[in-house]
mmCIF file with all atom_site columns, C-alpha atoms in Angstrom:
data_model
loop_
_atom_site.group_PDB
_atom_site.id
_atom_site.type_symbol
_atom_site.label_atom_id
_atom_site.label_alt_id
_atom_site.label_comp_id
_atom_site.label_asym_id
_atom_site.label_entity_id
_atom_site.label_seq_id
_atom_site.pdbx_PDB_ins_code
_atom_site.Cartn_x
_atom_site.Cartn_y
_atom_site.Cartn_z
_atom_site.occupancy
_atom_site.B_iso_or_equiv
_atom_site.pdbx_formal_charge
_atom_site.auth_seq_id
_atom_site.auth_comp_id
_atom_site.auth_asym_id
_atom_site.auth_atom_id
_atom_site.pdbx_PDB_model_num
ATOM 1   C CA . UNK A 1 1   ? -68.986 25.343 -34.205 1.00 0.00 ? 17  UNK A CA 1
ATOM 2   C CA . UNK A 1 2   ? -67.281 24.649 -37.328 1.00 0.00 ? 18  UNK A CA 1
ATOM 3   C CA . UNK A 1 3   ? -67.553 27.104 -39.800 1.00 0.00 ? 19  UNK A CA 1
ATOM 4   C CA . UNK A 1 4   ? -69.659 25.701 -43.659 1.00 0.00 ? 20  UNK A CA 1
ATOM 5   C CA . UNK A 1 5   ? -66.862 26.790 -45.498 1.00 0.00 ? 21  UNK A CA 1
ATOM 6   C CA . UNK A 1 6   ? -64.051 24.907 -43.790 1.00 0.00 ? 22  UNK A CA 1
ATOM 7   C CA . UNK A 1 7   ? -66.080 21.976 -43.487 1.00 0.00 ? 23  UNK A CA 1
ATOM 8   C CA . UNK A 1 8   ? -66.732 22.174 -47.354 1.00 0.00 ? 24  UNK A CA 1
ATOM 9   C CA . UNK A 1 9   ? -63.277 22.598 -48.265 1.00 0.00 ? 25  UNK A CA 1
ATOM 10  C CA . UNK A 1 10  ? -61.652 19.569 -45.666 1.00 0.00 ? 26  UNK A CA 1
ATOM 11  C CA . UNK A 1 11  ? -64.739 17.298 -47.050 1.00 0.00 ? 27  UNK A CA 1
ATOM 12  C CA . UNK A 1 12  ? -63.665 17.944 -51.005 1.00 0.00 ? 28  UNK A CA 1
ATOM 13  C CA . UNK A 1 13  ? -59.570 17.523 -50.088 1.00 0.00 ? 29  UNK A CA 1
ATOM 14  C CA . UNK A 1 14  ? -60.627 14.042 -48.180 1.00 0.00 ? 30  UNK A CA 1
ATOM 15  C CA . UNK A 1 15  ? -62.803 12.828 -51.171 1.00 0.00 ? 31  UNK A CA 1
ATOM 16  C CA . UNK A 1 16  ? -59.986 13.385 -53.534 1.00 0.00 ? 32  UNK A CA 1
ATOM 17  C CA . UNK A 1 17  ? -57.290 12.126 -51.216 1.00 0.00 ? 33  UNK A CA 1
ATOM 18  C CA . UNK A 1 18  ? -58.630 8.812  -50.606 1.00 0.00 ? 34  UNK A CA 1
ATOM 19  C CA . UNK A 1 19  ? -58.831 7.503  -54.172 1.00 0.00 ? 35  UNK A CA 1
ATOM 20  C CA . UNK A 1 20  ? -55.302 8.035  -54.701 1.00 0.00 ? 36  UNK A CA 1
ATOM 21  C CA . UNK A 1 21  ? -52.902 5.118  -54.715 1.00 0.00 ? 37  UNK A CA 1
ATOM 22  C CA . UNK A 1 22  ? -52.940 3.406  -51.419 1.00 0.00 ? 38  UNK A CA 1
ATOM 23  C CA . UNK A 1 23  ? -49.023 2.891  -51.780 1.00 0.00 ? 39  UNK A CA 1
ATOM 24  C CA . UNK A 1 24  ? -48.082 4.929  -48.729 1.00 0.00 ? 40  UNK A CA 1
ATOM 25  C CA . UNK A 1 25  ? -45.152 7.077  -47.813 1.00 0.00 ? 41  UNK A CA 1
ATOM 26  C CA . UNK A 1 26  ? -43.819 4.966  -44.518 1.00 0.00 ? 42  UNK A CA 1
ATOM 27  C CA . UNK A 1 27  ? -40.705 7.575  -44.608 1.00 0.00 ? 43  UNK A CA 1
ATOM 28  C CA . UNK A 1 28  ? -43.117 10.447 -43.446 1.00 0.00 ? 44  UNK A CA 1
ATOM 29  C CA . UNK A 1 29  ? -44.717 9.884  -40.026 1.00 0.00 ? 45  UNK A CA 1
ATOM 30  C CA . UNK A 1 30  ? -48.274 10.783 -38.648 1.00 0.00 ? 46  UNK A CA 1
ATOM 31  C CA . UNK A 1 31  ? -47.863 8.965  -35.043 1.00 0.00 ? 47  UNK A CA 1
ATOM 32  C CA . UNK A 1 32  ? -45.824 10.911 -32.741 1.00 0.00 ? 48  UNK A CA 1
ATOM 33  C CA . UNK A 1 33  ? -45.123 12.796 -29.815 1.00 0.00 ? 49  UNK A CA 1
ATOM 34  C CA . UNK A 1 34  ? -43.405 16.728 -30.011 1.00 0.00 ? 50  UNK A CA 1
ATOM 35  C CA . UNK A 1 35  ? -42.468 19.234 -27.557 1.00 0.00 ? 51  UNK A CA 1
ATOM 36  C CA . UNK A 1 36  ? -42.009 22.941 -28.348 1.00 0.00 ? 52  UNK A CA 1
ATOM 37  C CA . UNK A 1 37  ? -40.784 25.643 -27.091 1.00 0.00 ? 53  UNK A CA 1
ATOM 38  C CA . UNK A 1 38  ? -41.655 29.018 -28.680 1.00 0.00 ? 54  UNK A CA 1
ATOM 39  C CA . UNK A 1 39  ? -40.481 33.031 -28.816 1.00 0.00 ? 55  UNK A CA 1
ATOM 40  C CA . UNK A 1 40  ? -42.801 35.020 -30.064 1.00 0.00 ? 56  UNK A CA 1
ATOM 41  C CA . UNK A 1 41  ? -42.866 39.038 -30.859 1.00 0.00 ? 57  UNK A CA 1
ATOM 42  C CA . UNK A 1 42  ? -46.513 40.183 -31.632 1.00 0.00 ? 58  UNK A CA 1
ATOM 43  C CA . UNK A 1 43  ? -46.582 43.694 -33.298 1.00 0.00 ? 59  UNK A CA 1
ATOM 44  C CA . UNK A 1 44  ? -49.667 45.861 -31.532 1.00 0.00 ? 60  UNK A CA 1
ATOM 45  C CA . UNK A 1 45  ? -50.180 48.022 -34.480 1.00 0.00 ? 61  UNK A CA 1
ATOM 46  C CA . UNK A 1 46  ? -51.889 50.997 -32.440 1.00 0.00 ? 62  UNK A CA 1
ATOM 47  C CA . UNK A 1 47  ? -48.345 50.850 -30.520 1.00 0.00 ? 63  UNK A CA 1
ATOM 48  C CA . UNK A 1 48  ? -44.890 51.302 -31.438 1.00 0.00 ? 64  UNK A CA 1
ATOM 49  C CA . UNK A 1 49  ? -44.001 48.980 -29.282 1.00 0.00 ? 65  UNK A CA 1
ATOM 50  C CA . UNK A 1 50  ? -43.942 45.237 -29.981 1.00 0.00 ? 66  UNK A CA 1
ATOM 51  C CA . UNK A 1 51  ? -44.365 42.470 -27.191 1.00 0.00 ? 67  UNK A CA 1
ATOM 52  C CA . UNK A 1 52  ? -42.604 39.734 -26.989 1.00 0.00 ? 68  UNK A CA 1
ATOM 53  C CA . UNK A 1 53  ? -42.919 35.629 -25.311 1.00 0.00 ? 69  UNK A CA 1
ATOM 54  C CA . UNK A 1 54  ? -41.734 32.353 -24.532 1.00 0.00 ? 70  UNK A CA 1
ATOM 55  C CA . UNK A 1 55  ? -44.310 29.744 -24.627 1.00 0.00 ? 71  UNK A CA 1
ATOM 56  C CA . UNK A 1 56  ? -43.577 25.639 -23.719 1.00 0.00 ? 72  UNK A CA 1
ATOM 57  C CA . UNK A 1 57  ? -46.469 23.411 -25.413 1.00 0.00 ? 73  UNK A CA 1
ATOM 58  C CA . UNK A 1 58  ? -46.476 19.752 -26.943 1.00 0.00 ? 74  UNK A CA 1
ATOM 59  C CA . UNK A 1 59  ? -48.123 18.445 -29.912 1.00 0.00 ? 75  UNK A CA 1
ATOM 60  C CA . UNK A 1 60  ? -49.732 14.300 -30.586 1.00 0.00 ? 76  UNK A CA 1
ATOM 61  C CA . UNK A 1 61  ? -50.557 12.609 -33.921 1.00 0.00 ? 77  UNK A CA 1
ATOM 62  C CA . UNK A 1 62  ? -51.797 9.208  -33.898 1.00 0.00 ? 78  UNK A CA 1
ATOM 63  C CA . UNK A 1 63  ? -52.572 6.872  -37.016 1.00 0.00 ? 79  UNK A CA 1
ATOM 64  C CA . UNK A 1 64  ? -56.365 6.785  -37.544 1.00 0.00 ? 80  UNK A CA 1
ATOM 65  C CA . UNK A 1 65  ? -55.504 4.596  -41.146 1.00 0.00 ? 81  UNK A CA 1
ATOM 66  C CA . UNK A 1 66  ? -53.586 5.236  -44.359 1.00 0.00 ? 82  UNK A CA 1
ATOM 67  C CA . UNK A 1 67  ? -54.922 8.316  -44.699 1.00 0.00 ? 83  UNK A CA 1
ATOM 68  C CA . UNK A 1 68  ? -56.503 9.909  -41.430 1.00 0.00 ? 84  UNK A CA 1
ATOM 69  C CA . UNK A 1 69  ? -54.944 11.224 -38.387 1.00 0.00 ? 85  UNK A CA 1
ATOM 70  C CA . UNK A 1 70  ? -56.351 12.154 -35.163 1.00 0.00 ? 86  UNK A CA 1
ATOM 71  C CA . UNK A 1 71  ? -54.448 15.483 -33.823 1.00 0.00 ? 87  UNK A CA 1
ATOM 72  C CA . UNK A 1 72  ? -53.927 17.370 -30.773 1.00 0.00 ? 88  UNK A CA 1
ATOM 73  C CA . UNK A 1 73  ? -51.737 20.422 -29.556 1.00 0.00 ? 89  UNK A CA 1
ATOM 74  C CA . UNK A 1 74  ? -51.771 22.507 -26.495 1.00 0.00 ? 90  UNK A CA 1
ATOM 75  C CA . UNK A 1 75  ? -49.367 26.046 -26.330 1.00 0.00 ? 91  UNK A CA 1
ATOM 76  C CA . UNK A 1 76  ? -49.151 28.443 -23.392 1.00 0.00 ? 92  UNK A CA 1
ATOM 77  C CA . UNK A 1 77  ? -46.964 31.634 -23.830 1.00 0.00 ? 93  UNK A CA 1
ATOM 78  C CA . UNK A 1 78  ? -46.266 34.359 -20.824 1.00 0.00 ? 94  UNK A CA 1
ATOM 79  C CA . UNK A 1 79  ? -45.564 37.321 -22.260 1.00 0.00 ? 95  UNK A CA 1
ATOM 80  C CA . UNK A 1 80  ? -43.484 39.566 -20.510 1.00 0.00 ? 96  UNK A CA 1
ATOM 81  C CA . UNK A 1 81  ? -45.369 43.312 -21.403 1.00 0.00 ? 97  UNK A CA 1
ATOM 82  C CA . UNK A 1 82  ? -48.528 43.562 -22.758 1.00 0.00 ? 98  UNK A CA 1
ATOM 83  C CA . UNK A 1 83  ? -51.158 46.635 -22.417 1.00 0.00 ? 99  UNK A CA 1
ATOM 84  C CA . UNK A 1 84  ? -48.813 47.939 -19.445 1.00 0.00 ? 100 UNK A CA 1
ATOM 85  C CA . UNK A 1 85  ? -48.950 45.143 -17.576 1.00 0.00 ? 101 UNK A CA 1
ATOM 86  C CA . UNK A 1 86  ? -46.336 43.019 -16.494 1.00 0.00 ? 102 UNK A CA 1
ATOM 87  C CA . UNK A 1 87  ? -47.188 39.949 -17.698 1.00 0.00 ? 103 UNK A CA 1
ATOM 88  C CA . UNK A 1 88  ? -49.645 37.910 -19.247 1.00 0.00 ? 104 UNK A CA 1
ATOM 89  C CA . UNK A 1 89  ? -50.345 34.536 -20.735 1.00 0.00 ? 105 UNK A CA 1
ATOM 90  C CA . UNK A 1 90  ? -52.225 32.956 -23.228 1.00 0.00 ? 106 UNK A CA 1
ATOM 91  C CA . UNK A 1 91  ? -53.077 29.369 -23.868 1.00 0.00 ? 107 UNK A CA 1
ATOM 92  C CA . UNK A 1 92  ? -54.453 27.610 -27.195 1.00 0.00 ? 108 UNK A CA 1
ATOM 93  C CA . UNK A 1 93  ? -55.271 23.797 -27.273 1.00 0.00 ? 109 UNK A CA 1
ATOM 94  C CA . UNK A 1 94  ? -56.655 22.262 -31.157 1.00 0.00 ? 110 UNK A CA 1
ATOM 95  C CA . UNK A 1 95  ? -57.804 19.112 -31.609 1.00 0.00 ? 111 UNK A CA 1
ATOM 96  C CA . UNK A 1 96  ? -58.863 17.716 -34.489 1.00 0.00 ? 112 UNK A CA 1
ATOM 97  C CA . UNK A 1 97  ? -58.060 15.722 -37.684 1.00 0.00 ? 113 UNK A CA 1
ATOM 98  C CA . UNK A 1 98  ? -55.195 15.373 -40.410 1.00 0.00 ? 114 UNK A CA 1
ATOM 99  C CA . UNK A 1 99  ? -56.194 13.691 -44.291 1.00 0.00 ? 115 UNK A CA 1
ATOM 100 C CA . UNK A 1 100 ? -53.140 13.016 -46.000 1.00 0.00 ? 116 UNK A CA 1
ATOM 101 C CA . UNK A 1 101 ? -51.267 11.317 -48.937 1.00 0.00 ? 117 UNK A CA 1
ATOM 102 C CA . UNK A 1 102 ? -48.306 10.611 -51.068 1.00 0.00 ? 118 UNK A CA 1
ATOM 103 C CA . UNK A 1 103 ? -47.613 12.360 -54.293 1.00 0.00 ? 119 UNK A CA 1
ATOM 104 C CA . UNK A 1 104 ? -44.127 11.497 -54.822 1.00 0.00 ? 120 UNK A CA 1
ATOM 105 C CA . UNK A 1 105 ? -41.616 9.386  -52.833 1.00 0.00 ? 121 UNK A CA 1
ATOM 106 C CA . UNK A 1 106 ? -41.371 10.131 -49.212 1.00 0.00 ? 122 UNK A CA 1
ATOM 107 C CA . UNK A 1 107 ? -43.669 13.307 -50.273 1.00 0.00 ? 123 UNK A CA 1
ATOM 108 C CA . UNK A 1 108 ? -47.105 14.140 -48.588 1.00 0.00 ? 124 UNK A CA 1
ATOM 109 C CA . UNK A 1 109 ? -49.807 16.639 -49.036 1.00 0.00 ? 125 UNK A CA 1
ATOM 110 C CA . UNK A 1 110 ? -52.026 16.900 -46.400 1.00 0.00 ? 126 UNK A CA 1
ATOM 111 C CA . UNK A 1 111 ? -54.686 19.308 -44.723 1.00 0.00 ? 127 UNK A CA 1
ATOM 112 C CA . UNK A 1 112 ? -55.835 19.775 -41.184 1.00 0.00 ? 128 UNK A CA 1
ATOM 113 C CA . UNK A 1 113 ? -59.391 20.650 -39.840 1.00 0.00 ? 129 UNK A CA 1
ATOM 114 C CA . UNK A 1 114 ? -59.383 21.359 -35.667 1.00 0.00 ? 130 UNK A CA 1
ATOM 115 C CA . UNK A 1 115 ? -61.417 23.047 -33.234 1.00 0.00 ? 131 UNK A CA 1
ATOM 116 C CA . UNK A 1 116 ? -59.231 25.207 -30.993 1.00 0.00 ? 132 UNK A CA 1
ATOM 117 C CA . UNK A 1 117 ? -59.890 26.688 -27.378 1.00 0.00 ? 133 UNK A CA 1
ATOM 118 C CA . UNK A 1 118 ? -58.094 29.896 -26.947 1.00 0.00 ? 134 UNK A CA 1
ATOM 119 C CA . UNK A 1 119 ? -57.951 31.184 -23.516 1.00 0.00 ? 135 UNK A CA 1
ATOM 120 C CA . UNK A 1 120 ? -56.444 34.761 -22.585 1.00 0.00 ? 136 UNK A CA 1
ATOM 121 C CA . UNK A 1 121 ? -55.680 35.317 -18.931 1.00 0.00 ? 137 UNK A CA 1
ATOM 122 C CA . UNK A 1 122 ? -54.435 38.750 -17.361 1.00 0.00 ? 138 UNK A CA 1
ATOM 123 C CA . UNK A 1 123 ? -53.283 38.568 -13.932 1.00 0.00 ? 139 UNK A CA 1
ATOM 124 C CA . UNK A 1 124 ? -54.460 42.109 -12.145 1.00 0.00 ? 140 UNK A CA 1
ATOM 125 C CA . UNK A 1 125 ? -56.940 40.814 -9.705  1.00 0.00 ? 141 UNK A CA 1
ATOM 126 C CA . UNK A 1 126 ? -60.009 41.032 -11.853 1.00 0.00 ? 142 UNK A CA 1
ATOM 127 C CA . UNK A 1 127 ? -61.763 38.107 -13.325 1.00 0.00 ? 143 UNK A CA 1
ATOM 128 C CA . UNK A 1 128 ? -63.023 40.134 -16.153 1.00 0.00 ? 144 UNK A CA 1
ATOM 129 C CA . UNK A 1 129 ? -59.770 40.440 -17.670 1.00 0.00 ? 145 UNK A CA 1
ATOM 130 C CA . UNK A 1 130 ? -59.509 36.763 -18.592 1.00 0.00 ? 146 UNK A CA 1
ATOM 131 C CA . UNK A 1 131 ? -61.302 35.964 -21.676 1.00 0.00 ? 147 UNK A CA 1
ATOM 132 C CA . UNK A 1 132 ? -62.308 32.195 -23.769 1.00 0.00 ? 148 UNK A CA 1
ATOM 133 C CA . UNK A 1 133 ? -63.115 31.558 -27.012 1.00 0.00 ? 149 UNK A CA 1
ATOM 134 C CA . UNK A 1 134 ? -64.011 29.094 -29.357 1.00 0.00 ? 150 UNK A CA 1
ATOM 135 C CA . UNK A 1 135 ? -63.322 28.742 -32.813 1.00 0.00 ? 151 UNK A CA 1
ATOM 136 C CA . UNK A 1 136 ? -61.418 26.831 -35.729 1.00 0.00 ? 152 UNK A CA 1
ATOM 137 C CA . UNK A 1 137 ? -58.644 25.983 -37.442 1.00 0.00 ? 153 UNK A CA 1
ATOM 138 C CA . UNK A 1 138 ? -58.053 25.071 -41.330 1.00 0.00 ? 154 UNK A CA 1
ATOM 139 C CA . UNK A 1 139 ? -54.728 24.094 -43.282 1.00 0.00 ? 155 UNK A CA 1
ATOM 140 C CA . UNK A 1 140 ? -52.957 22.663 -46.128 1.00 0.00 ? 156 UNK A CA 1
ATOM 141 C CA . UNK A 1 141 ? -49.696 21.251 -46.495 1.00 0.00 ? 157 UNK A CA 1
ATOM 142 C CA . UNK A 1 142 ? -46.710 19.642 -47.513 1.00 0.00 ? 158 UNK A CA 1
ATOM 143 C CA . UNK A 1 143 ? -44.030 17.311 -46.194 1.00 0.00 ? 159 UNK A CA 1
ATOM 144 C CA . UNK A 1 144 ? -40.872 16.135 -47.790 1.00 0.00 ? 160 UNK A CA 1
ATOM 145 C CA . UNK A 1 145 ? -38.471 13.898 -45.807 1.00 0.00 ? 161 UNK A CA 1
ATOM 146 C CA . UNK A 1 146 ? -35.343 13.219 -47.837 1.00 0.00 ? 162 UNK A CA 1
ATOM 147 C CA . UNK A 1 147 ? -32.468 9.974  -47.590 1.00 0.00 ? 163 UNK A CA 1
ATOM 148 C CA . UNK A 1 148 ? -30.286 12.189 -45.231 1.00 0.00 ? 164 UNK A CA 1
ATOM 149 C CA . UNK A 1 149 ? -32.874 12.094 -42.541 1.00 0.00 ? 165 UNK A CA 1
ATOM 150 C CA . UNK A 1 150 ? -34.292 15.677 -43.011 1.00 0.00 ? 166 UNK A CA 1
ATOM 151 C CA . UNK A 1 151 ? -37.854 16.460 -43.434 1.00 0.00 ? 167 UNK A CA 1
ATOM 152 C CA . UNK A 1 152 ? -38.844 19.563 -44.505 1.00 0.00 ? 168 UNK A CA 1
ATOM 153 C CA . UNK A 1 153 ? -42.827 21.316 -43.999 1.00 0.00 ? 169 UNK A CA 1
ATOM 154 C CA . UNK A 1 154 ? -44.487 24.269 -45.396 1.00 0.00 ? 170 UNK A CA 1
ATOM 155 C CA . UNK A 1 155 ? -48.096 24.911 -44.759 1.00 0.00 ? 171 UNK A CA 1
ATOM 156 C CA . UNK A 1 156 ? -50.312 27.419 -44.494 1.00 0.00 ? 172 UNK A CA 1
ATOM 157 C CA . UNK A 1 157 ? -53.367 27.730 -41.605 1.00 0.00 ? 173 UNK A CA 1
ATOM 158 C CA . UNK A 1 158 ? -56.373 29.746 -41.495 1.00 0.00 ? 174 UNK A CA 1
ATOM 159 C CA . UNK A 1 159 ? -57.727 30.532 -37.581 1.00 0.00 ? 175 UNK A CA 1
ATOM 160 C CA . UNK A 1 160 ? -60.688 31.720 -37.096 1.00 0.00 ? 176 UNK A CA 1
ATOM 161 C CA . UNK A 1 161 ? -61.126 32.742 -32.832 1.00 0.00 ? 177 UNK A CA 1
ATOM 162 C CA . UNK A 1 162 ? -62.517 35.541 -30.744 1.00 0.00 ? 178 UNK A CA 1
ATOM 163 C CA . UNK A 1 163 ? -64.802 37.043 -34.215 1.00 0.00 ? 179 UNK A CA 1
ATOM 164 C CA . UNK A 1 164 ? -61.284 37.341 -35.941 1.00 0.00 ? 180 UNK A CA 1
ATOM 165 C CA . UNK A 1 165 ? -59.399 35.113 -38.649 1.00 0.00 ? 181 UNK A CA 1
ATOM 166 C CA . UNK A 1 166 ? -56.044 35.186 -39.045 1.00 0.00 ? 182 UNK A CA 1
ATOM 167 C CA . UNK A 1 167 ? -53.722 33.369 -42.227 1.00 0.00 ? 183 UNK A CA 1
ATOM 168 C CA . UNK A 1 168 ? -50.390 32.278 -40.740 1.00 0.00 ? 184 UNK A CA 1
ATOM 169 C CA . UNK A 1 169 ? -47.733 30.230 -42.845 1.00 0.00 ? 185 UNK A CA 1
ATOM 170 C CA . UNK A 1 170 ? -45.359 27.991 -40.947 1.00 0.00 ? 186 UNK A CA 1
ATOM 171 C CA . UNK A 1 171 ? -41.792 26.567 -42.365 1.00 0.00 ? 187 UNK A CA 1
ATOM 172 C CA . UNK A 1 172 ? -39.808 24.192 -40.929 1.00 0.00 ? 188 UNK A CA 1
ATOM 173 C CA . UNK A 1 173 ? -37.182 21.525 -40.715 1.00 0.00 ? 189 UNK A CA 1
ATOM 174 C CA . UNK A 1 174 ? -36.229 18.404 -38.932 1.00 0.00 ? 190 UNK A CA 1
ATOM 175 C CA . UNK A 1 175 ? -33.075 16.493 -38.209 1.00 0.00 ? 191 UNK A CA 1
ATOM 176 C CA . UNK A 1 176 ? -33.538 12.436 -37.622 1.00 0.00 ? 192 UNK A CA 1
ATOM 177 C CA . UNK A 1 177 ? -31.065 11.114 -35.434 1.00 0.00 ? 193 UNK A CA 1
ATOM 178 C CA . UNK A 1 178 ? -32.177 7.302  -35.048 1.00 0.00 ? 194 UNK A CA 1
ATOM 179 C CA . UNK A 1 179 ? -35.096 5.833  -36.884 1.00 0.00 ? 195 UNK A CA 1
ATOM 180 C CA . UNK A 1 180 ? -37.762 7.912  -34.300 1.00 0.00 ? 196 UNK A CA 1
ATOM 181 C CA . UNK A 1 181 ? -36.203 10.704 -32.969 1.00 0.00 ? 197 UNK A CA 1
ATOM 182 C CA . UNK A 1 182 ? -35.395 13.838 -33.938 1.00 0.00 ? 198 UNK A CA 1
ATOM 183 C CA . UNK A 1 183 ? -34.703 17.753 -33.497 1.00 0.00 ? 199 UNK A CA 1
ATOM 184 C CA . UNK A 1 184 ? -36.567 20.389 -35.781 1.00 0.00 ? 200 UNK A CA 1
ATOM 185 C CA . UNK A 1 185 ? -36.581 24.520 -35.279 1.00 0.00 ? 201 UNK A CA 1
ATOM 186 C CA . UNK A 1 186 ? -39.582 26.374 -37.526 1.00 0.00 ? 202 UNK A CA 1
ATOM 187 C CA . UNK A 1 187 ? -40.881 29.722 -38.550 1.00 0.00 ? 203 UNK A CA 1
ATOM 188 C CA . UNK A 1 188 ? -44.625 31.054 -37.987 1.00 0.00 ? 204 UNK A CA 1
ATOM 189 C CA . UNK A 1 189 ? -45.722 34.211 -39.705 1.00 0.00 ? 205 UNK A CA 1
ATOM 190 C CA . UNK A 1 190 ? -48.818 35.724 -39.030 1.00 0.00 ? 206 UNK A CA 1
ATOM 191 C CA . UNK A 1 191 ? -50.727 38.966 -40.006 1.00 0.00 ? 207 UNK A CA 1
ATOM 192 C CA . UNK A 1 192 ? -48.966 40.837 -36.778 1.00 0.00 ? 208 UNK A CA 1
ATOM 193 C CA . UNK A 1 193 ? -46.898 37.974 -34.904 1.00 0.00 ? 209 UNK A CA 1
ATOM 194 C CA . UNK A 1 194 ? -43.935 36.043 -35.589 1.00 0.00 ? 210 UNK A CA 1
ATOM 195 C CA . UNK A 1 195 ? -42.413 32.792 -33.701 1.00 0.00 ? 211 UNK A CA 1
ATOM 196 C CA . UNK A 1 196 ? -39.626 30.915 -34.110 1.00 0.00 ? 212 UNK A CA 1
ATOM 197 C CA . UNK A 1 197 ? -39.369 27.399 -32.371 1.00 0.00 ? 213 UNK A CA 1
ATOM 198 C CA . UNK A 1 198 ? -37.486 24.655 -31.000 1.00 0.00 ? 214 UNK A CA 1
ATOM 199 C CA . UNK A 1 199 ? -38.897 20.851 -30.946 1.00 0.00 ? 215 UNK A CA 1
ATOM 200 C CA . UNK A 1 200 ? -37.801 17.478 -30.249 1.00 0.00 ? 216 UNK A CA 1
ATOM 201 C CA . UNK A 1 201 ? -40.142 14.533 -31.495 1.00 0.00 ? 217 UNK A CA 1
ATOM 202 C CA . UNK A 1 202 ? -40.548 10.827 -31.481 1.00 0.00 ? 218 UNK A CA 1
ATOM 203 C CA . UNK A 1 203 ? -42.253 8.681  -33.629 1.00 0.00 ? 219 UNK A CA 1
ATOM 204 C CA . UNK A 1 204 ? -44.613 6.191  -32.180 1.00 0.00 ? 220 UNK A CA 1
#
């Protein structure tokens, strides 16, 4: 269910996206198709020992209009230790929606309300060890894609899964080779995990 205050804060950034001036930023894309691949290294905390993983996923943005997109991304990461077990994996699909608009030339702000499945499965045998949840996702952002064909992102995202929330900030940048496709690595930070990744994408 989505939580008041995220559905408060996505309704007041959509009411004062929309009035602004329909002139839209072409150069900056909403309909396309990524795939990622991930490392991640999640600090325990009660440990002093960190786990690391490699997760494959792929993301979709379609056009809704000017100013809407519908949104979907799915991630699954094995991790190679975790609790003293060999391995692990954990899966995390959002779907949702993306209000945006230009500010400046080839410039967009935008924010992101999804509902996200996260699924935890530990392979010993025992049913009990996997574990599903339900919960949501918030975020602003910004995009900037310059004359040289790179686009550059920062945003921040607010998850709320599994009676936890979690701020994570994510930086990254793209290279455009022909008019739709193009190569991009990123940062994620998080309040005890950070990822790098690799992407490819094409616009559609």
């Amino acid at each position: 269910m989505l939580n008041s205050f995220s559905s408060r804060v996505l309704f007041s950034v959509v009411v004062l996206l929309i009035p602004v001036s329909s002139a839209r930023a072409v150069d900056v894309s909403y309909s396309y198709l990524e795939m990622n691949i991930v490392t991640n290294t999640v600090d325990l905390c009660s440990s002093t020992e960190n786990i690391e993983g490699n997760g494959f996923g792929f993301s979709l943005s379609l056009d809704i209009n000017s100013h809407l997109a519908f949104s979907l991304s799915v991630l699954s990461t094995t991790f190679r230790t975790f609790q003293d077990i060999e391995v692990d994996t954990a899966k995390r699909t959002d779907l949702g929606v993306i209000a945006h608009t230009t500010i400046a030339p080839a410039t967009d702000i935008f924010a992101n309300l999804s509902a996200t499945k996260a699924e935890v499965d530990v392979p010993d045998g025992s049913a009990a060890d996997d574990d599903s949840d339900y919960g949501t996702v918030f975020g602003v952002g910004l995009r900037h894609k310059g004359r040289n064909g790179l686009e550059l992102e920062l945003a921040g995202y607010n998850t709320e899964v599994f009676d936890s929330t979690t701020f994570s900030y994510n930086m990254s940048a793209r290279l455009y080779f022909k008019n739709v496709f193009s190569a991009g690595i990123g940062y994620i930070s998080s309040d005890n995990a950070d990822s790098f990744l690799i992407n490819a994408r094409m616009d559609i």
